[in-house]
XYZ file of C-alpha atoms in Angstrom:
673
model
C 23.238 8.884 2.978
C 22.340 5.220 2.280
C 22.107 4.071 -1.310
C 18.566 4.073 -2.702
C 18.959 1.876 -5.785
C 19.926 -1.806 -5.919
C 23.702 -2.027 -6.005
C 25.128 -3.069 -9.345
C 21.784 -3.173 -11.150
C 22.126 -1.211 -14.390
C 18.701 -1.819 -15.920
C 15.201 -2.466 -14.645
C 14.799 -5.253 -12.101
C 13.257 -8.451 -13.430
C 12.993 -11.713 -11.530
C 11.337 -13.058 -8.428
C 11.588 -14.876 -5.118
C 14.035 -17.727 -5.589
C 13.733 -20.575 -3.094
C 16.396 -23.102 -4.130
C 16.152 -24.806 -0.745
C 12.886 -26.358 -1.971
C 14.751 -28.204 -4.723
C 17.724 -30.583 -5.059
C 20.982 -28.894 -5.964
C 20.920 -30.579 -9.352
C 18.073 -28.224 -10.319
C 19.982 -25.029 -9.491
C 22.113 -25.017 -12.644
C 19.011 -25.379 -14.782
C 17.397 -22.540 -12.843
C 20.141 -20.043 -13.591
C 20.316 -21.151 -17.238
C 16.604 -20.443 -17.626
C 16.926 -17.183 -15.694
C 19.467 -16.016 -18.260
C 17.168 -17.123 -21.075
C 14.325 -15.074 -19.586
C 16.490 -12.001 -18.967
C 16.273 -12.184 -15.185
C 18.432 -9.513 -13.561
C 17.710 -9.974 -9.837
C 16.179 -12.559 -7.513
C 15.127 -12.482 -3.850
C 16.766 -15.210 -1.776
C 16.607 -16.559 1.772
C 13.383 -14.944 2.984
C 12.001 -18.130 4.593
C 15.250 -19.983 5.313
C 15.985 -19.424 9.022
C 15.444 -23.105 9.904
C 18.030 -24.111 7.293
C 20.546 -21.408 8.161
C 20.322 -22.122 11.896
C 19.050 -25.707 12.222
C 19.682 -25.707 15.990
C 20.335 -22.897 18.482
C 23.754 -21.424 17.730
C 24.492 -23.964 14.991
C 24.783 -22.400 11.532
C 24.859 -23.837 8.021
C 25.667 -21.252 5.356
C 27.251 -23.606 2.851
C 24.176 -24.038 0.672
C 23.554 -20.277 0.587
C 27.216 -19.656 -0.289
C 26.826 -21.923 -3.301
C 23.555 -20.293 -4.382
C 24.932 -16.750 -4.236
C 28.150 -17.721 -5.986
C 26.179 -19.457 -8.744
C 23.939 -16.447 -9.253
C 26.916 -14.097 -9.321
C 28.718 -16.249 -11.882
C 25.684 -15.894 -14.125
C 25.341 -12.136 -13.754
C 22.224 -12.209 -11.555
C 21.974 -9.751 -8.683
C 20.591 -10.779 -5.287
C 18.013 -9.225 -2.981
C 19.038 -11.070 0.197
C 16.405 -11.626 2.862
C 16.712 -11.733 6.605
C 14.493 -14.726 7.432
C 12.989 -13.198 10.564
C 9.387 -13.709 9.450
C 9.730 -17.455 10.132
C 11.646 -18.328 13.328
C 12.389 -22.081 13.503
C 10.259 -24.471 15.509
C 13.119 -24.968 18.002
C 12.915 -21.263 18.821
C 9.204 -21.388 19.625
C 9.570 -24.593 21.630
C 12.189 -22.818 23.747
C 10.210 -19.540 23.824
C 6.482 -20.294 23.425
C 5.654 -16.833 24.768
C 7.042 -15.419 21.492
C 3.911 -16.697 19.745
C 1.263 -13.944 19.647
C -1.915 -13.884 21.725
C -5.254 -12.715 20.339
C -7.464 -10.109 22.018
C -9.618 -12.918 23.456
C -6.620 -14.637 25.046
C -5.813 -17.459 22.597
C -2.178 -18.111 21.706
C -1.323 -19.057 18.135
C 0.695 -22.191 17.384
C 3.736 -22.719 15.178
C 3.108 -23.914 11.627
C 2.372 -20.876 9.442
C 4.330 -17.678 8.930
C 4.463 -14.282 10.573
C 3.100 -15.545 13.921
C 5.353 -13.375 16.093
C 4.979 -11.270 19.221
C 7.069 -8.263 18.208
C 7.471 -7.160 21.833
C 9.135 -10.419 22.823
C 12.741 -9.858 23.921
C 13.868 -13.367 22.963
C 12.554 -12.935 19.427
C 14.262 -9.571 19.127
C 17.574 -11.013 20.278
C 17.350 -14.023 17.947
C 16.366 -11.818 14.978
C 19.311 -9.515 15.645
C 21.669 -12.501 15.857
C 20.687 -14.135 12.555
C 20.707 -10.735 10.831
C 24.198 -10.056 12.181
C 25.456 -13.456 11.022
C 24.103 -12.868 7.510
C 25.515 -9.348 7.296
C 28.961 -10.454 8.489
C 29.067 -13.267 5.953
C 27.460 -11.654 2.898
C 27.710 -7.896 3.488
C 30.309 -7.501 0.747
C 29.331 -10.434 -1.476
C 29.682 -9.372 -5.128
C 26.140 -10.556 -5.976
C 24.484 -8.503 -3.232
C 22.266 -5.717 -4.584
C 19.721 -5.168 -1.826
C 18.866 -6.282 1.707
C 15.299 -7.470 2.255
C 14.276 -7.402 5.927
C 11.546 -9.800 7.110
C 8.513 -10.174 4.791
C 5.228 -8.281 4.495
C 5.158 -6.808 7.996
C 1.641 -6.601 9.418
C 0.380 -9.695 7.596
C -1.101 -11.971 8.860
C -0.598 -10.794 12.481
C -0.089 -7.147 13.339
C -0.953 -7.002 17.038
C -0.377 -9.243 20.053
C -2.195 -8.831 23.380
C 0.078 -10.813 25.719
C 1.577 -9.642 29.010
C 4.872 -8.687 27.300
C 2.912 -6.429 24.974
C 1.001 -4.980 27.917
C 4.258 -3.952 29.590
C 5.631 -2.609 26.324
C 2.383 -0.686 25.691
C 2.694 1.013 29.091
C 6.259 2.086 28.266
C 5.108 3.375 24.887
C 2.287 5.371 26.488
C 4.686 6.874 29.030
C 6.991 7.977 26.216
C 4.118 9.363 24.132
C 2.135 11.122 26.873
C 4.493 11.626 29.810
C 1.846 11.219 32.524
C -1.149 8.981 33.088
C -3.275 12.126 33.488
C -2.444 13.008 29.875
C -3.566 9.519 28.823
C -6.826 9.942 30.712
C -7.429 13.252 28.982
C -6.604 11.933 25.506
C -8.710 8.804 25.928
C -11.663 10.540 27.585
C -11.656 8.016 30.424
C -14.198 10.080 32.375
C -16.728 8.335 30.132
C -17.980 5.050 31.657
C -15.689 5.559 34.663
C -12.523 4.239 32.994
C -10.043 6.598 34.659
C -6.578 5.133 35.380
C -4.514 5.945 38.446
C -1.201 4.757 37.024
C 0.352 3.265 33.901
C 0.508 -0.116 35.641
C -3.299 -0.289 35.554
C -3.460 -0.096 31.739
C -3.749 -3.224 29.625
C -4.111 -3.742 25.885
C -7.693 -3.451 24.583
C -8.527 -7.094 25.217
C -11.956 -8.684 24.899
C -14.659 -6.785 26.813
C -18.402 -7.491 27.149
C -19.305 -4.496 24.986
C -17.439 -1.828 23.062
C -14.255 -0.687 24.752
C -12.587 2.721 24.699
C -12.107 3.722 21.034
C -9.185 6.060 21.752
C -7.376 3.250 23.572
C -8.028 0.894 20.642
C -6.699 3.515 18.209
C -3.553 4.044 20.262
C -3.008 0.296 20.404
C -3.043 0.155 16.618
C -0.422 2.904 16.623
C 1.598 1.054 19.239
C 1.477 -2.229 17.306
C 2.647 -0.529 14.126
C 5.406 1.336 15.980
C 6.564 -1.886 17.666
C 6.894 -3.713 14.366
C 8.755 -0.711 12.977
C 11.177 -0.834 15.927
C 12.096 -4.372 14.932
C 12.607 -3.383 11.320
C 14.887 -0.516 12.371
C 16.937 -2.829 14.571
C 17.669 -5.153 11.649
C 18.164 -2.263 9.225
C 20.717 -0.613 11.474
C 22.704 -3.851 11.786
C 22.768 -4.145 7.998
C 23.767 -0.509 7.514
C 26.632 -0.948 9.962
C 27.967 -4.247 8.623
C 27.098 -3.852 4.943
C 27.540 -0.155 4.077
C 26.579 0.956 0.615
C 23.850 -1.664 0.143
C 20.277 -0.342 0.442
C 17.841 -1.924 2.883
C 14.151 -2.431 2.239
C 11.165 -4.475 3.296
C 8.268 -5.357 1.046
C 5.169 -3.236 1.681
C 1.571 -4.124 0.823
C 0.174 -0.639 0.239
C -3.005 -1.668 -1.596
C -5.991 -0.933 0.621
C -7.287 -4.352 -0.423
C -4.279 -6.120 1.102
C -3.084 -4.554 4.371
C -4.841 -2.222 6.799
C -2.553 -2.352 9.847
C 0.580 -0.485 8.729
C 1.110 3.284 8.571
C 3.033 3.381 5.316
C 3.653 7.138 5.531
C 5.820 6.391 8.575
C 7.404 3.280 7.040
C 8.296 5.087 3.805
C 10.707 7.251 5.796
C 12.503 4.219 7.243
C 13.479 2.212 4.148
C 16.232 3.140 1.708
C 14.111 2.007 -1.240
C 10.335 1.635 -1.162
C 9.277 -1.767 -2.482
C 5.797 -3.220 -2.755
C 3.906 -6.471 -3.262
C 0.656 -6.339 -5.207
C -1.851 -9.028 -6.095
C -5.060 -8.641 -8.067
C -8.139 -9.014 -5.884
C -10.786 -10.942 -7.815
C -13.841 -9.415 -6.133
C -15.618 -8.348 -9.288
C -13.943 -4.943 -9.474
C -11.874 -3.669 -12.373
C -8.601 -5.136 -11.207
C -6.431 -2.815 -13.289
C -7.870 0.185 -11.416
C -6.921 -1.332 -8.062
C -3.456 -1.992 -9.515
C -3.056 1.621 -10.642
C -4.219 2.878 -7.263
C -1.739 0.658 -5.401
C 1.091 1.783 -7.667
C 0.209 5.460 -7.209
C -0.014 4.999 -3.452
C 3.355 3.211 -3.351
C 5.017 5.947 -5.400
C 3.523 8.537 -3.050
C 4.843 6.705 0.018
C 8.240 6.917 -1.725
C 7.859 10.689 -1.941
C 7.498 10.552 -5.720
C 10.818 8.779 -6.162
C 11.149 5.579 -8.183
C 10.199 2.443 -6.252
C 10.228 -1.280 -7.005
C 7.481 -3.862 -7.460
C 9.032 -6.709 -5.471
C 6.209 -9.242 -5.830
C 3.211 -9.867 -8.039
C 1.921 -12.937 -9.858
C 2.469 -14.254 -13.362
C -1.075 -15.651 -13.364
C -3.507 -16.848 -10.671
C -2.858 -16.873 -6.938
C -4.211 -19.539 -4.583
C -5.407 -17.798 -1.421
C -8.665 -16.234 -2.611
C -12.009 -18.072 -2.810
C -11.693 -18.101 -6.610
C -8.352 -17.693 -8.375
C -8.685 -17.163 -12.124
C -5.694 -17.332 -14.421
C -4.548 -14.110 -16.024
C -5.602 -13.790 -19.639
C -2.978 -13.818 -22.425
C -1.001 -10.582 -22.270
C -2.351 -9.556 -18.877
C 0.855 -10.336 -17.007
C 2.895 -7.966 -19.171
C 0.147 -5.346 -19.093
C -0.006 -5.489 -15.276
C 3.776 -5.349 -14.983
C 4.191 -2.383 -17.310
C 1.340 -0.527 -15.624
C 3.359 -0.645 -12.395
C 6.418 0.557 -14.318
C 4.417 3.419 -15.825
C 3.524 4.565 -12.325
C 7.093 4.581 -11.058
C 8.333 1.048 -10.473
C 11.924 0.354 -11.490
C 11.070 -3.122 -12.687
C 8.767 -6.095 -12.158
C 9.494 -8.906 -9.708
C 7.322 -11.924 -8.949
C 6.484 -14.501 -6.345
C 8.082 -16.760 -7.286
C 10.687 -18.090 -9.757
C 9.873 -21.819 -9.779
C 6.392 -23.013 -8.804
C 6.438 -25.009 -5.568
C 5.468 -28.679 -5.536
C 4.678 -28.692 -1.825
C 3.378 -26.361 0.838
C 0.534 -23.889 1.102
C 1.284 -22.026 -2.143
C 1.826 -24.880 -4.586
C -1.068 -23.620 -6.740
C 0.235 -20.035 -6.753
C 1.553 -19.223 -10.232
C 5.265 -18.653 -10.857
C 7.660 -17.543 -13.569
C 8.559 -21.178 -14.255
C 5.299 -23.167 -13.944
C 4.836 -26.825 -13.100
C 4.498 -27.364 -16.857
C 7.976 -26.000 -17.516
C 9.071 -23.999 -20.546
C 6.478 -25.324 -23.002
C 3.773 -23.145 -21.473
C 2.094 -19.851 -22.246
C 3.212 -18.364 -18.922
C 6.879 -19.133 -19.622
C 6.715 -17.667 -23.118
C 5.114 -14.506 -21.721
C 7.783 -14.307 -19.009
C 10.524 -14.388 -21.651
C 8.685 -11.730 -23.654
C 8.322 -9.497 -20.610
C 12.039 -9.795 -19.884
C 12.793 -8.520 -23.385
C 10.313 -5.645 -22.983
C 11.831 -4.515 -19.695
C 15.277 -4.599 -21.253
C 13.999 -2.379 -24.083
C 12.759 0.107 -21.469
C 15.983 0.320 -19.451
C 16.484 3.982 -20.376
C 13.442 5.054 -18.353
C 15.286 4.139 -15.153
C 15.350 6.990 -12.593
C 12.619 8.962 -14.363
C 9.592 10.039 -12.343
C 5.868 9.680 -12.944
C 3.973 12.922 -13.569
C 0.758 13.375 -11.534
C -2.232 15.619 -12.236
C -4.101 15.719 -8.899
C -3.741 14.681 -5.264
C -5.854 12.448 -3.028
C -5.439 12.728 0.744
C -5.167 9.505 2.721
C -4.192 8.634 6.284
C -3.959 5.161 7.785
C -4.650 6.522 11.299
C -7.955 7.913 10.074
C -8.803 4.556 8.476
C -8.058 2.768 11.740
C -10.238 5.212 13.677
C -13.159 5.062 11.268
C -13.141 1.255 11.352
C -13.645 1.142 15.124
C -17.032 0.156 16.476
C -20.195 2.177 16.960
C -20.141 4.585 14.048
C -23.303 6.137 12.528
C -23.527 3.494 9.789
C -21.658 0.260 9.168
C -22.409 0.743 5.464
C -19.999 3.676 5.246
C -16.590 2.258 4.341
C -13.472 4.421 4.045
C -11.846 2.058 1.600
C -14.967 1.992 -0.582
C -14.999 5.806 -0.837
C -11.267 5.937 -1.549
C -11.691 3.312 -4.255
C -14.725 5.090 -5.724
C -13.110 8.537 -5.925
C -9.899 7.064 -7.294
C -11.830 5.164 -9.962
C -13.668 8.336 -10.945
C -10.349 10.162 -11.338
C -8.895 7.209 -13.256
C -11.849 7.289 -15.640
C -11.144 10.968 -16.280
C -7.571 9.889 -17.202
C -5.972 11.767 -14.303
C -2.828 10.441 -12.646
C -2.991 10.631 -8.852
C -0.452 11.364 -6.165
C -1.564 10.465 -2.641
C -0.597 12.809 0.186
C -0.759 12.973 3.958
C -3.359 15.513 5.195
C -0.658 17.756 6.649
C 1.607 17.623 3.569
C 2.227 20.569 1.266
C -0.252 20.144 -1.600
C 0.094 23.613 -3.102
C 1.482 22.209 -6.379
C -1.757 20.379 -7.204
C -4.670 22.182 -8.892
C -7.172 19.723 -7.378
C -7.067 17.907 -4.019
C -9.639 15.215 -3.237
C -10.536 14.045 0.279
C -12.584 10.838 0.002
C -12.395 9.501 3.575
C -10.673 11.400 6.391
C -12.910 10.926 9.424
C -9.905 11.763 11.613
C -8.230 15.064 10.834
C -5.987 17.177 13.018
C -6.439 20.908 13.386
C -3.100 21.298 11.595
C -4.492 19.397 8.614
C -7.572 21.607 8.591
C -5.414 24.731 8.560
C -3.297 23.209 5.802
C -6.325 22.752 3.543
C -7.644 26.217 4.357
C -4.328 27.730 3.241
C -4.426 25.566 0.111
C -7.846 26.841 -0.941
C -7.117 30.451 0.004
C -4.027 30.227 -2.187
C -6.024 29.227 -5.255
C -6.473 25.457 -4.949
C -9.639 23.472 -5.542
C -10.680 21.081 -2.782
C -13.273 18.303 -3.057
C -14.379 16.654 0.209
C -16.678 13.695 0.792
C -18.998 13.230 3.767
C -17.951 12.238 7.314
C -14.562 13.917 7.012
C -12.875 16.197 9.547
C -15.030 14.866 12.396
C -12.526 13.896 15.117
C -9.014 14.793 16.228
C -6.023 12.494 16.622
C -7.506 10.984 19.801
C -10.886 10.187 18.201
C -12.469 13.095 20.080
C -15.079 15.098 18.157
C -13.711 18.539 17.343
C -15.227 21.251 19.510
C -18.221 22.883 17.877
C -20.307 21.820 14.933
C -19.233 19.193 12.433
C -17.228 18.897 10.238
C -14.935 20.460 12.841
C -11.557 20.624 11.111
C -13.163 21.481 7.766
C -16.182 23.656 8.528
C -14.387 26.943 7.822
C -12.839 25.903 4.524
C -16.109 24.281 3.385
C -18.229 27.211 4.545
C -20.907 25.082 6.218
C -21.904 23.110 9.263
C -23.610 19.750 9.579
C -26.438 19.762 12.110
C -26.958 16.024 12.053
C -25.898 12.871 10.253
C -28.841 11.040 8.682
C -27.573 7.684 7.411
C -30.036 5.587 5.444
C -31.382 2.197 6.349
C -30.063 -0.822 4.479
C -30.979 -0.564 0.808
C -32.212 3.024 1.116
C -31.603 5.489 -1.716
C -32.122 9.180 -2.390
C -32.029 11.475 -5.394
C -30.221 14.795 -5.608
C -30.983 17.389 -8.270
C -28.861 20.125 -9.796
C -29.768 23.620 -10.948
C -30.439 22.358 -14.457
C -32.791 19.691 -13.155
C -30.382 16.799 -13.639
C -30.705 14.088 -11.028
C -28.083 11.915 -9.396
C -28.573 8.693 -7.424
C -27.120 8.283 -3.925
C -27.347 5.869 -1.016
C -26.009 4.988 2.473
C -25.651 8.502 3.879
C -27.304 11.922 4.003
C -26.764 14.987 6.208
C -28.560 18.096 7.366
C -26.173 20.673 5.887
C -26.376 24.358 6.790
C -24.488 26.651 4.371
C -22.444 29.338 6.108
C -20.947 30.978 3.057
C -21.184 28.006 0.711
C -23.633 27.915 -2.200
C -25.898 24.961 -2.890
C -25.198 23.225 -6.203
C -27.188 19.980 -5.818
C -30.190 19.545 -3.481
C -31.760 16.482 -1.893
C -34.944 15.736 -3.827
C -36.165 13.219 -1.258
C -35.100 11.337 1.839
C -34.528 12.630 5.376
C -32.834 15.832 4.178
C -35.239 16.618 1.317
C -34.936 20.222 0.194
C -31.580 20.720 1.886
C -28.123 21.075 0.270
C -26.504 17.836 -0.916
C -23.468 19.226 -2.773
C -22.041 22.660 -2.042
C -19.367 24.989 -3.387
C -17.529 27.589 -1.300
C -15.366 30.366 -2.658
C -12.573 31.138 -0.199
C -9.732 33.486 -1.048
C -8.471 32.569 -4.518
C -9.812 29.014 -4.472
C -12.877 26.823 -4.155
C -13.971 24.054 -1.777
C -16.618 21.495 -2.757
C -18.520 19.248 -0.343
C -20.469 16.071 -1.126
C -22.711 15.097 1.810
C -23.969 11.770 0.446
C -22.624 8.623 -1.190
C -22.846 9.249 -4.912
C -22.465 6.520 -7.483
C -20.038 6.592 -10.394
C -22.151 8.964 -12.544
C -22.628 11.351 -9.655
C -18.948 11.422 -8.754
C -18.074 12.069 -12.375
C -20.533 14.971 -12.526
C -19.114 16.583 -9.395
C -15.534 15.992 -10.529
C -16.350 17.644 -13.834
C -17.508 20.802 -12.036
C -14.619 20.791 -9.567
C -12.206 20.073 -12.421
C -13.443 23.211 -14.216
C -12.631 25.271 -11.119
C -9.204 23.638 -10.928
C -8.603 23.937 -14.686
C -7.748 20.252 -14.803
C -7.754 19.258 -18.477
C -10.583 17.022 -19.662
C -9.483 14.184 -21.944
C -12.554 13.080 -23.895
C -10.385 11.764 -26.741
C -9.075 8.877 -24.608
C -11.154 5.681 -24.490
C -12.287 4.206 -21.179
C -9.821 1.665 -19.758
C -6.978 2.957 -21.905
C -4.631 4.560 -19.411
C -2.035 7.111 -20.381
C 0.748 7.908 -17.911
C 3.962 9.911 -18.302
C 7.408 9.456 -16.801
C 10.044 12.136 -17.206
C 13.641 12.745 -16.183
C 17.132 13.464 -17.456
C 16.930 10.682 -20.049
C 13.780 12.125 -21.593
C 10.006 12.111 -21.417
C 8.023 8.908 -21.921
C 4.354 8.244 -22.562
C 2.898 4.874 -21.511
C -0.335 3.882 -23.239
C -1.922 0.767 -21.734
C -4.971 -0.755 -23.403
C -7.020 -2.855 -20.966
C -9.816 -3.368 -23.495
C -10.512 -5.960 -26.160
C -10.508 -3.330 -28.911
C -7.615 -1.587 -30.655
C -7.247 2.023 -29.522
C -5.702 5.236 -30.800
C -3.963 7.541 -28.326
C -3.189 11.097 -29.449
C 0.379 12.387 -29.187
C 1.149 16.059 -28.662
C 4.782 15.348 -29.553
C 6.212 12.791 -31.982
C 8.613 10.156 -30.774
C 9.838 6.584 -30.949
C 7.933 3.581 -29.592
C 10.469 1.655 -27.532
C 8.924 -1.821 -27.628
C 8.649 -1.982 -31.435
C 11.209 0.623 -32.512
C 8.622 2.321 -34.724
C 8.246 6.072 -35.170
C 5.081 7.646 -33.797
C 3.494 10.987 -34.664
C 0.027 12.439 -34.221
C -1.244 9.321 -32.521
C -0.086 5.898 -31.442
C -1.936 2.695 -32.259
C -2.329 0.485 -29.184
C -3.638 -2.990 -30.026
C -6.223 -4.639 -27.783
C -4.608 -5.702 -24.497
C -1.236 -4.225 -25.453
C 1.149 -1.590 -24.124
C 3.068 1.042 -26.028
C 5.817 3.266 -24.631
C 6.827 6.341 -26.617
C 10.022 8.282 -26.025
C 8.856 11.778 -26.903
C 11.126 13.992 -28.995
C 12.477 17.198 -27.579
């Protein structure tokens, strides 16, 4: 089995992308001196350096990289070494212009950015394999090498190409997936609009058409594009495994739903030796720490619950959003330790030294333009000391309370054209349900719809428009066995080919929910409805309503007005030893909290009214002990109760009964016993 932890790293990882090629060699010695001062333990090197390593076809220059790795090793700094295949040199594209991707409307991108690659192109694949082989042969047993880092942020900014090479590759993929063109016709429903194909050679990618194309074809092309990128990752990974045994191989994910929507991370999590992730705060007016927690929980879940590694985030502001605020004092450490609480084995950044040139020169870094006499630098040094104080938590696992089901294939399908309402957004519902769980101080594991979820008392399904029959049976067994299920509207509607399940909606879920939906009744823009409970309490809702017919389920909340006035809005169905709840409209935060409270009672999920809002409490546990992280995102000091006394690792103080967490601070308690 491949190694799953960075080789030679004994504590938590701390450091960032190091791009010494941007600086004269005279700066390198200062860099490593300051890295040691900050407590840096690992840096990522070489990710964008193909043009320097191979300045002309077949001509290689490794001397500068030799000196960098030797210098880092001499100073006790481990290396996450990149294969630079995200940025082929300009000479490559001038020789092979067809390796640049083509958009669905037939335009070919030009060289000058990053990640502009046709992943079906044979010349690119051969060149990527060659440079990866050269690196592995030269550095596979280098004493500084801790981890191999393939490519960079697959799927961003280009995930799919629509060129003729991709068309041929797509036909081969379809033949392998379906066997016959008749099976493709059946899966895609090509009898509609007379789209039937007589042979694989007649099929093209879903290029620009005068109106909406075949949704099942578009969905399969998303699967194909993801699978094609994954093929290229596997090719590089296998070279590295062969030539550099014992060193784990990864690539940096972007699991946050706010950052990448083109990669099936359930599939990718099975391919890497160590799951790593990049996360950046999205300044869209939301509570950014909730998005951070959600991304960390999702990353840990993709890793199967095992420890993972935050490979990139920012010390302060980024530079690629419309508005890029600086992080407030203490926020960098708070963000970093929140990732650690939720399973990361450290905190890495983009990047070490802030660039003077290029597209990201205003992106913050560990060492800012202003140097060491800056707030950011002082906070970096402080964070390094904190991570060193927490080294004993390494290899422990985060403890979750509930599960949320998520599937990238369903997200892709729901985002295709011509759905009942463009106002219904899968990501918005996932965010909303997660935030409601977060505000009830529940730690979330995400799970695939067909995964075993029997260990969780409560399973939430916020947005699974696409659900296989196997997933439906899985959830039925879960509820019959005593679980509590909470499902939002427009779930379980279609199968894996975007075909509506036979019979009434919600096809894959109608038995477990004990109801059918006669008709969707989405609201016009700005429309709202009220739903009332048995005690007369009212909840506000918008975007969506349904004509629900109970078939075993009981009505808990009823539509007070709107198209479905007088009909069930929220139902509860007893099935076997468990309970299934259904919410047929888009509830706001108060409404979701009210429903979660009732479902939580069925699930016997503990309520935590003694914890303040925006003070998160997360546990990690393992052979070294049990640890409680208390993270205060508010401007007010908070008190967090402790069931067990212990020692606070960042201050060394004893803690019993409760732990004081100053405004904006983090406390980590090693619990006794």
